[in-house]
Short mmCIF file of C-alpha atoms in Angstrom, two decimals:
data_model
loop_
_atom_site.label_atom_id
_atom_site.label_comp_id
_atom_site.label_asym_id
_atom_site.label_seq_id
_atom_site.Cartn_x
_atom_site.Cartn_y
_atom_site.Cartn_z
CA UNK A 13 0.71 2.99 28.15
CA UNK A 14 4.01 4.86 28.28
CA UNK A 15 4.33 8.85 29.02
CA UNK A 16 6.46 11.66 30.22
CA UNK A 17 4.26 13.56 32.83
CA UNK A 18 6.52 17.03 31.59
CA UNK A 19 7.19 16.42 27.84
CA UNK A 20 8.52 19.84 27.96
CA UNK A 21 11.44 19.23 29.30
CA UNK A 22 12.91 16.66 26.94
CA UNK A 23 13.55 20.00 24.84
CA UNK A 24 16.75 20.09 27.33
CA UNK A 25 18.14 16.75 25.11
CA UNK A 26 19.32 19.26 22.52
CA UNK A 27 21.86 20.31 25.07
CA UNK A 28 24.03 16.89 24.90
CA UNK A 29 24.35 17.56 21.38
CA UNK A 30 25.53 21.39 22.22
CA UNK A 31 27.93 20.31 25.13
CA UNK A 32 29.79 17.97 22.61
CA UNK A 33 30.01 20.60 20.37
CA UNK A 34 31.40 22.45 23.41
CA UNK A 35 34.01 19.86 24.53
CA UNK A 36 35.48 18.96 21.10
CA UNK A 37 36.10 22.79 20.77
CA UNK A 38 37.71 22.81 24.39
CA UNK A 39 39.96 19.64 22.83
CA UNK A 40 40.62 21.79 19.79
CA UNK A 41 41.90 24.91 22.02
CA UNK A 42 43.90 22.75 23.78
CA UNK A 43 45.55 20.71 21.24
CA UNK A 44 46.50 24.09 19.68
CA UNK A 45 47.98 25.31 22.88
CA UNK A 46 49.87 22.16 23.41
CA UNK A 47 51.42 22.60 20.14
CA UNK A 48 53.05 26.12 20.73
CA UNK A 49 54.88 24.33 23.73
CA UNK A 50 56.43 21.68 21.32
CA UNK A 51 55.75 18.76 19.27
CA UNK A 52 53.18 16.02 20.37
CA UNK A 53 55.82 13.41 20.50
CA UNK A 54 57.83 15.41 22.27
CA UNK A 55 54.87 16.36 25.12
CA UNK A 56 53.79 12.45 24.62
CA UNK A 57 56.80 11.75 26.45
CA UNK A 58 56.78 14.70 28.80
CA UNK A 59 53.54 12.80 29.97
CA UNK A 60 53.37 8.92 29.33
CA UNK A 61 50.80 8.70 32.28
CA UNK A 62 47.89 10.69 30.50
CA UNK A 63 45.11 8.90 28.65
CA UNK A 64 43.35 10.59 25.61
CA UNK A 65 40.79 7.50 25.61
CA UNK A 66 39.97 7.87 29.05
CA UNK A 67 39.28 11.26 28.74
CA UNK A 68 36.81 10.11 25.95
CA UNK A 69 34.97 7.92 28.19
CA UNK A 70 34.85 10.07 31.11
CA UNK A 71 32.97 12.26 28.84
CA UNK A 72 30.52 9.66 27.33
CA UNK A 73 29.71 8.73 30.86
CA UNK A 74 28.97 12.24 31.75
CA UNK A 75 26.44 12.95 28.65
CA UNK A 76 24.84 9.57 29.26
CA UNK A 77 24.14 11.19 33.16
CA UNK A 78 23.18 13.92 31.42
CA UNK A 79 20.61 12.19 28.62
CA UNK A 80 19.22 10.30 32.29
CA UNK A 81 18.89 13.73 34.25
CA UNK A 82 16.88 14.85 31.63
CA UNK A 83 14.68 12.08 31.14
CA UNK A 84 13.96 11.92 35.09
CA UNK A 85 12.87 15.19 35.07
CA UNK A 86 10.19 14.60 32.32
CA UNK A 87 8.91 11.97 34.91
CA UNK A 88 8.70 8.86 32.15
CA UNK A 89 5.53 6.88 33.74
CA UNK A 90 3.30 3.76 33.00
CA UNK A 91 0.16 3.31 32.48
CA UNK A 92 -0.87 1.00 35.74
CA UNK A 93 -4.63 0.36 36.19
CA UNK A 94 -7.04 0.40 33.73
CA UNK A 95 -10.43 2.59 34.11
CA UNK A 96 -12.28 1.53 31.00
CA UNK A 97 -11.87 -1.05 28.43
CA UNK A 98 -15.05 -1.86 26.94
CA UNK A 99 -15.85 -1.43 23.05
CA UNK A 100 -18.03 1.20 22.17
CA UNK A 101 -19.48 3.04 19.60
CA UNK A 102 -17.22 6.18 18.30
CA UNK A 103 -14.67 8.14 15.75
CA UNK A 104 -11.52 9.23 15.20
CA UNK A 105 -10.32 12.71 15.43
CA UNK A 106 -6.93 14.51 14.60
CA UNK A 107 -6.96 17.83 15.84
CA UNK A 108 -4.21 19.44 13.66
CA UNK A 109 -3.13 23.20 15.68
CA UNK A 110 -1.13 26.08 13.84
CA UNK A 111 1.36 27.32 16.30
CA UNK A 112 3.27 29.77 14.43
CA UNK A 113 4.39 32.95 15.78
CA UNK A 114 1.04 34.68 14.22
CA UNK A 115 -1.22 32.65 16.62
CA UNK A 116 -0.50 34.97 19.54
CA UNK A 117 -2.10 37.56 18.08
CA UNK A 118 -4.95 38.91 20.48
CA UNK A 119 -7.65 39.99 17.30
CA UNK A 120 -8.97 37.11 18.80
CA UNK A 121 -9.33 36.76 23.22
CA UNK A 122 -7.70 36.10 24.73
CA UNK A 123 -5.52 35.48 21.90
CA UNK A 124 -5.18 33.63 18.15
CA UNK A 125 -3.61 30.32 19.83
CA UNK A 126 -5.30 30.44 23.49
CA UNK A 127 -8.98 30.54 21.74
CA UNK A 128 -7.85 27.77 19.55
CA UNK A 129 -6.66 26.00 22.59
CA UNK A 130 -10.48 26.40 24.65
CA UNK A 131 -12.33 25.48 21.29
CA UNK A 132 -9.96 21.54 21.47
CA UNK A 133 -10.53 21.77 25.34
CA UNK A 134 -14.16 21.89 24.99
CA UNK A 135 -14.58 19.64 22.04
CA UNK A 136 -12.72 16.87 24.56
CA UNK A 137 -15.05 17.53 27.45
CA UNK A 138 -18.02 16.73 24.57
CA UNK A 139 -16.21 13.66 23.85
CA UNK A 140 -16.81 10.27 25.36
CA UNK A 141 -16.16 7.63 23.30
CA UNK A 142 -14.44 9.30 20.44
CA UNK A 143 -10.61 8.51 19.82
CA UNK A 144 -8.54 12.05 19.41
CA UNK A 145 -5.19 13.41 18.17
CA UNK A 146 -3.21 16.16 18.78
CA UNK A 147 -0.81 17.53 15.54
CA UNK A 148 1.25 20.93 16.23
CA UNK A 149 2.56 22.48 13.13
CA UNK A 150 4.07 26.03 12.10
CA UNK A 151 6.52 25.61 9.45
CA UNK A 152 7.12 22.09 9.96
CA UNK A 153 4.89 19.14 11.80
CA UNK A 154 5.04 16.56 14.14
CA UNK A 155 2.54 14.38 16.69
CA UNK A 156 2.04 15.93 19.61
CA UNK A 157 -0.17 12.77 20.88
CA UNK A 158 -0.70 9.51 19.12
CA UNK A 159 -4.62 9.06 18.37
CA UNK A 160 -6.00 7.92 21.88
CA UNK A 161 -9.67 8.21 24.15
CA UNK A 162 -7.42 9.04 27.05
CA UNK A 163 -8.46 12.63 27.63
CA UNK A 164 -6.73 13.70 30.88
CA UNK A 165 -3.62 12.97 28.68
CA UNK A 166 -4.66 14.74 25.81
CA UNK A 167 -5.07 17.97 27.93
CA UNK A 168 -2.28 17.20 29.47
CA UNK A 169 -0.57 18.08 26.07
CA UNK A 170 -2.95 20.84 25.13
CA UNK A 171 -1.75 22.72 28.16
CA UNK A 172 1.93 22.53 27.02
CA UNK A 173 1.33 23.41 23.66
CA UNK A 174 3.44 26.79 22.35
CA UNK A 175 5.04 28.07 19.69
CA UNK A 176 8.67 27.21 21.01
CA UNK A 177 7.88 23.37 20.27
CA UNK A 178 8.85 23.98 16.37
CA UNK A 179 11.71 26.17 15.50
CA UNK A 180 10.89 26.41 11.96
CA UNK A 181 8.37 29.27 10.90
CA UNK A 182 6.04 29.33 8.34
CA UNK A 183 2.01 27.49 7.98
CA UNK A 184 2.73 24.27 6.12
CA UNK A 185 -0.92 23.84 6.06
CA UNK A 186 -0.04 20.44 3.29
CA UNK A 187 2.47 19.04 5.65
CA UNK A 188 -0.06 19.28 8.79
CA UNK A 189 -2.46 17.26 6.21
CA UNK A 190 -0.20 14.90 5.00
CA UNK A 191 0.81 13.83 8.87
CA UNK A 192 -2.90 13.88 10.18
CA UNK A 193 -4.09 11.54 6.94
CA UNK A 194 -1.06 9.23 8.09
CA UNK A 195 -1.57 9.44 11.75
CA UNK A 196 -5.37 7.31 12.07
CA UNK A 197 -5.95 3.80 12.98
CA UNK A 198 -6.39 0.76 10.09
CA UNK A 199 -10.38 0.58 11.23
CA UNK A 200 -11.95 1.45 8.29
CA UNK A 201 -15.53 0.93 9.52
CA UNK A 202 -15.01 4.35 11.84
CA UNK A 203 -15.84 7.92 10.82
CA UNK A 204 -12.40 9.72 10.66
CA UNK A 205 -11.93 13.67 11.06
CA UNK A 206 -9.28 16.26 10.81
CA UNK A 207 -9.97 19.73 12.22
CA UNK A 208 -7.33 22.01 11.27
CA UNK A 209 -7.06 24.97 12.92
CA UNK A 210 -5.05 28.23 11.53
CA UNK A 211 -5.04 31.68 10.48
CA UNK A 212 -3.95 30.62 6.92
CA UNK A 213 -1.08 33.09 6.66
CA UNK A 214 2.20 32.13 4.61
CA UNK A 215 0.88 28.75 3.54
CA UNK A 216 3.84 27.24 1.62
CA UNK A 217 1.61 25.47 -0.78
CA UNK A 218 0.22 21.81 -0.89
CA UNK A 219 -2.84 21.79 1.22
CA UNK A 220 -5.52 21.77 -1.45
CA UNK A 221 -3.68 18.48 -2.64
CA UNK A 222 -4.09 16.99 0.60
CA UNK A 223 -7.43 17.78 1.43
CA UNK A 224 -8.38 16.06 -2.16
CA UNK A 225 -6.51 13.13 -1.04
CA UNK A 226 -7.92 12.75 2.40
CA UNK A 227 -11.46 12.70 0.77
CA UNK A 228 -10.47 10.13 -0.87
CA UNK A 229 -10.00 8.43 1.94
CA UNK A 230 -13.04 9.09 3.33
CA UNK A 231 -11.68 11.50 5.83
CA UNK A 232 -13.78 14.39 6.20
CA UNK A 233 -11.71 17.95 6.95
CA UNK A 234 -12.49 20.98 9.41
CA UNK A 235 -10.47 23.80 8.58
CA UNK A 236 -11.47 26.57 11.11
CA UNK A 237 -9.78 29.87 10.68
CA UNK A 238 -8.77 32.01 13.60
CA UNK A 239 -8.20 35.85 13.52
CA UNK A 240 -9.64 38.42 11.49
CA UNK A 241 -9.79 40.07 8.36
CA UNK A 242 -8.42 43.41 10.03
CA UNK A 243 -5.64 41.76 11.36
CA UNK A 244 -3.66 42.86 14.66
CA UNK A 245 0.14 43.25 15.63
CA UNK A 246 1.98 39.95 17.36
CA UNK A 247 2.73 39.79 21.17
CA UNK A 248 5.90 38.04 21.81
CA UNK A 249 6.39 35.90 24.98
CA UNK A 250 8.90 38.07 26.19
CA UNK A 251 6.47 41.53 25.69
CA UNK A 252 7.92 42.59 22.93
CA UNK A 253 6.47 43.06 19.53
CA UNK A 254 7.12 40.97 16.21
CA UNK A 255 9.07 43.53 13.68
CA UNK A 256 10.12 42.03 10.45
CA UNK A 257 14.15 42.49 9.63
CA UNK A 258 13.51 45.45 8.39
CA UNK A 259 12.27 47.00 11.96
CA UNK A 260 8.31 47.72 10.88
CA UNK A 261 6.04 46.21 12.93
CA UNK A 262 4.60 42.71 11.73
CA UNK A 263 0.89 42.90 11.12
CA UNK A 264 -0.89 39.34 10.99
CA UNK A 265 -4.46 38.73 9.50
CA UNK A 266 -6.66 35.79 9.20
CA UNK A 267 -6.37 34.44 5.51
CA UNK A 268 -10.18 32.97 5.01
CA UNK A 269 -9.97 32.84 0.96
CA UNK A 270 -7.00 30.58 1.63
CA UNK A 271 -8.88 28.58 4.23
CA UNK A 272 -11.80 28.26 2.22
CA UNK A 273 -10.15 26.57 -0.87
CA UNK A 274 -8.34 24.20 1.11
CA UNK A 275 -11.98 22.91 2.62
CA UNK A 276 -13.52 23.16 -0.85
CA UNK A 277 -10.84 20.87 -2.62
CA UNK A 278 -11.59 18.15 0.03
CA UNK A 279 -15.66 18.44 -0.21
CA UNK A 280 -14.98 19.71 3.68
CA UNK A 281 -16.03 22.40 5.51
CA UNK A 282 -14.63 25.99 6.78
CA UNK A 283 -15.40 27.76 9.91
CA UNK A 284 -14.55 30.99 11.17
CA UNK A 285 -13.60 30.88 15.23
CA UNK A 286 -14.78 34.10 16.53
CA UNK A 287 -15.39 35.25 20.18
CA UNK A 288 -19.45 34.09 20.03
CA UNK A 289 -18.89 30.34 19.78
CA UNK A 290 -20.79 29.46 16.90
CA UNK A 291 -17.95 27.32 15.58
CA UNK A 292 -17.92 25.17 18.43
CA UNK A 293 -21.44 24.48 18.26
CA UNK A 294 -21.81 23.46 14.39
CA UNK A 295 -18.47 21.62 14.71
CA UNK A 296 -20.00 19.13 17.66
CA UNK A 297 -22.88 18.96 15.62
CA UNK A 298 -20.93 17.78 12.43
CA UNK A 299 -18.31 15.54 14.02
CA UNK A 300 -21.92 14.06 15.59
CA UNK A 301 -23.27 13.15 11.69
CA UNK A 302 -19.60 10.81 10.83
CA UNK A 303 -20.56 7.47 10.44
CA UNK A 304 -19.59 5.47 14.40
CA UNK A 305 -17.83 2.10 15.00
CA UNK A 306 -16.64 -0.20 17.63
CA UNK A 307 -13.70 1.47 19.12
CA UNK A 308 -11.77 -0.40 21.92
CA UNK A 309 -11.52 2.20 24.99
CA UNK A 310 -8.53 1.89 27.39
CA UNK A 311 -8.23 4.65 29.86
CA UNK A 312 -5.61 4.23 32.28
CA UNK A 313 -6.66 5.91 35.54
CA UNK A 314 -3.47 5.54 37.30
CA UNK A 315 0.40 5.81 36.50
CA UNK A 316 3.58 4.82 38.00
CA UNK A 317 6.40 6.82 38.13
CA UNK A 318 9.75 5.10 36.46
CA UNK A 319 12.24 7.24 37.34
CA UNK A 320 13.98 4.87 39.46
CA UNK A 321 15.75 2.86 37.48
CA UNK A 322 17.39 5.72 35.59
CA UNK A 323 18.03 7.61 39.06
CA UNK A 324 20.40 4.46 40.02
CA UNK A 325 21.82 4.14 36.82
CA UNK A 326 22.82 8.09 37.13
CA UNK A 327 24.80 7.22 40.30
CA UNK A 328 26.38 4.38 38.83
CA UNK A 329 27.56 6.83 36.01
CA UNK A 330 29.12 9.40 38.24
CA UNK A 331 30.69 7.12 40.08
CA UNK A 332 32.29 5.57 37.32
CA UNK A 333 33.26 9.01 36.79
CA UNK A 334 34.65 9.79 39.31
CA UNK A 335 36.50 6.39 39.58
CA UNK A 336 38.23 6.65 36.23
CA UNK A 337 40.83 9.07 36.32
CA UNK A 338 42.31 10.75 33.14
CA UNK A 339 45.86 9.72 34.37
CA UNK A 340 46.89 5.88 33.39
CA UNK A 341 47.90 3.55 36.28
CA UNK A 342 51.55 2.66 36.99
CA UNK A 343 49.92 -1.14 37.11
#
């Protein structure tokens, strides 16, 4: 099994793209300078020795170091000895999390997202030879962890999960469905769940469709709803608080008629996470009633680092950066 021990830092990739962005601006500037000084044939032969292609490949070298750095420091690691592999009797679970900008509202301790968060934790610690899933989603979705019984990985990811991993605001409650109903195994003979948890607000439409189709599947579907019907201001990261582009304040509340629907089209069920834990307890004891099958367990209890490799081929890079010079040689 392949992981990153900080998945958070492969976020940093999107600078390569930036610092291209960056240079070919720099080349732009540059090139318009050079121009007020003369023509380009006429500075061409002002300077026979300089090379526009090796400037080209001095800077491919340098965001190929970069891509490297950044992948070292997200400590990529293998899977090396195996705890458990033994079949045994289980399900399938995608937990599918809202992690829009109205989770961190603290109606809800210690807040929206954080409860959410304890409510996953503790459904893993109940688990033992279930197979889970972690979806984030906000205005757009994507796998956080591929369906797996390795737990220590799945909170692993847990931990790390904020609303900074999607850019794109909004609850695309439909497109969280759609990616969850995609994201199981082929073994048909296992019970399969989704448990979708979100405050319903600013649903962009969809999710009733879905849940129809993933009881067609035989998929049954959790949607728990976090907040409350009073509603509470959002705390930003950074201490502020959420005003709309108008300057008022932004007031979030838990949309349970929404919820409700969505968990009625799909024959499912709704649940309200509040601060007593009932949710918890009548969600372990529903997951409990899905039909079990053989499900092959492999838990790796160990993991090498594999940084090395990419740490030598980093050096080689610079080198070759350093070796190449933007000047032509008189050979």
């Amino acid at each position: 099994m392949f992981r990153f021990d900080n998945p958070i830092y492969l976020w940093l990739l999107l600078w390569i793209p930036l610092s291209v962005i960056i240079y070919l601006y720099s080349l732009r500037k540059r090139k318009q300078r050079m121009d007020s000084f003369g023509s380009s044939a006429l500075i061409q032969q002002l300077s026979p020795m300089t090379s526009q292609r090796r400037a080209w490949i001095k800077m491919v070298l340098v965001e190929l170091a970069l891509l490297l750095l950044i992948l070292i420091i997200a400590r990529p690691q293998i899977g090396s000895k195996i705890a458990t592999n033994k079949e045994r009797e289980g399900i399938e679970t995608i937990i599918a999390l809202d992690i829009s900008n109205s989770m961190l509202a603290m109606d809800v301790a210690p807040s929206r997202l954080e409860r959410s968060k304890l409510l996953v934790e503790d459904l893993m610690t109940k688990f033992s030879d279930n197979k889970i899933g972690l979806i984030v989603f906000a205005g757009d979705a994507f796998v956080q962890l591929p369906i797996t019984n390795d737990y220590v990985s799945a909170k692993m990811f847990l931990d790390n999960i904020n609303p900074s991993l999607i850019g794109v605001q909004g609850t695309d409650i439909g497109k969280a469905l759609r990616l969850s109903i995609n994201s199981f195994t082929a073994n048909s003979k296992v019970g399969k769940a989704i448990v979708l948890i979100t405050d319903g607000e600013d649903n962009e439409g969809g999710a009733e469709e879905m849940a129809k189709q993933a009881q067609s599947k035989g998929i049954r579907v959790f949607i728990l709803g976090v907040g409350s019907k009073e509603g509470a201001t959002i705390s930003m990261p950074d201490g502020s608080v959420l005003r709309s582009a108008s300057g008022e304040v932004v007031r979030t509340r838990l949309n349970e008629e929404m919820c409700k629907k969505i968990a009625a089209a799909g024959h499912g069920l709704y649940l309200n996470v509040n601060n007593n834990g009932s949710a918890d307890v009548i969600l372990s004891r529903e997951l409990d009633k899905l039909q079990k099958g053989q499900i092959n367990n492999v838990v790796y209890s160990d993991f090498d680092e594999q940084f090395q490799a990419l740490a030598l081929l980093v050096v080689i890079l610079l080198i070759a950066d350093v070796v190449l010079l933007e000047r032509k040689r008189r050979w």
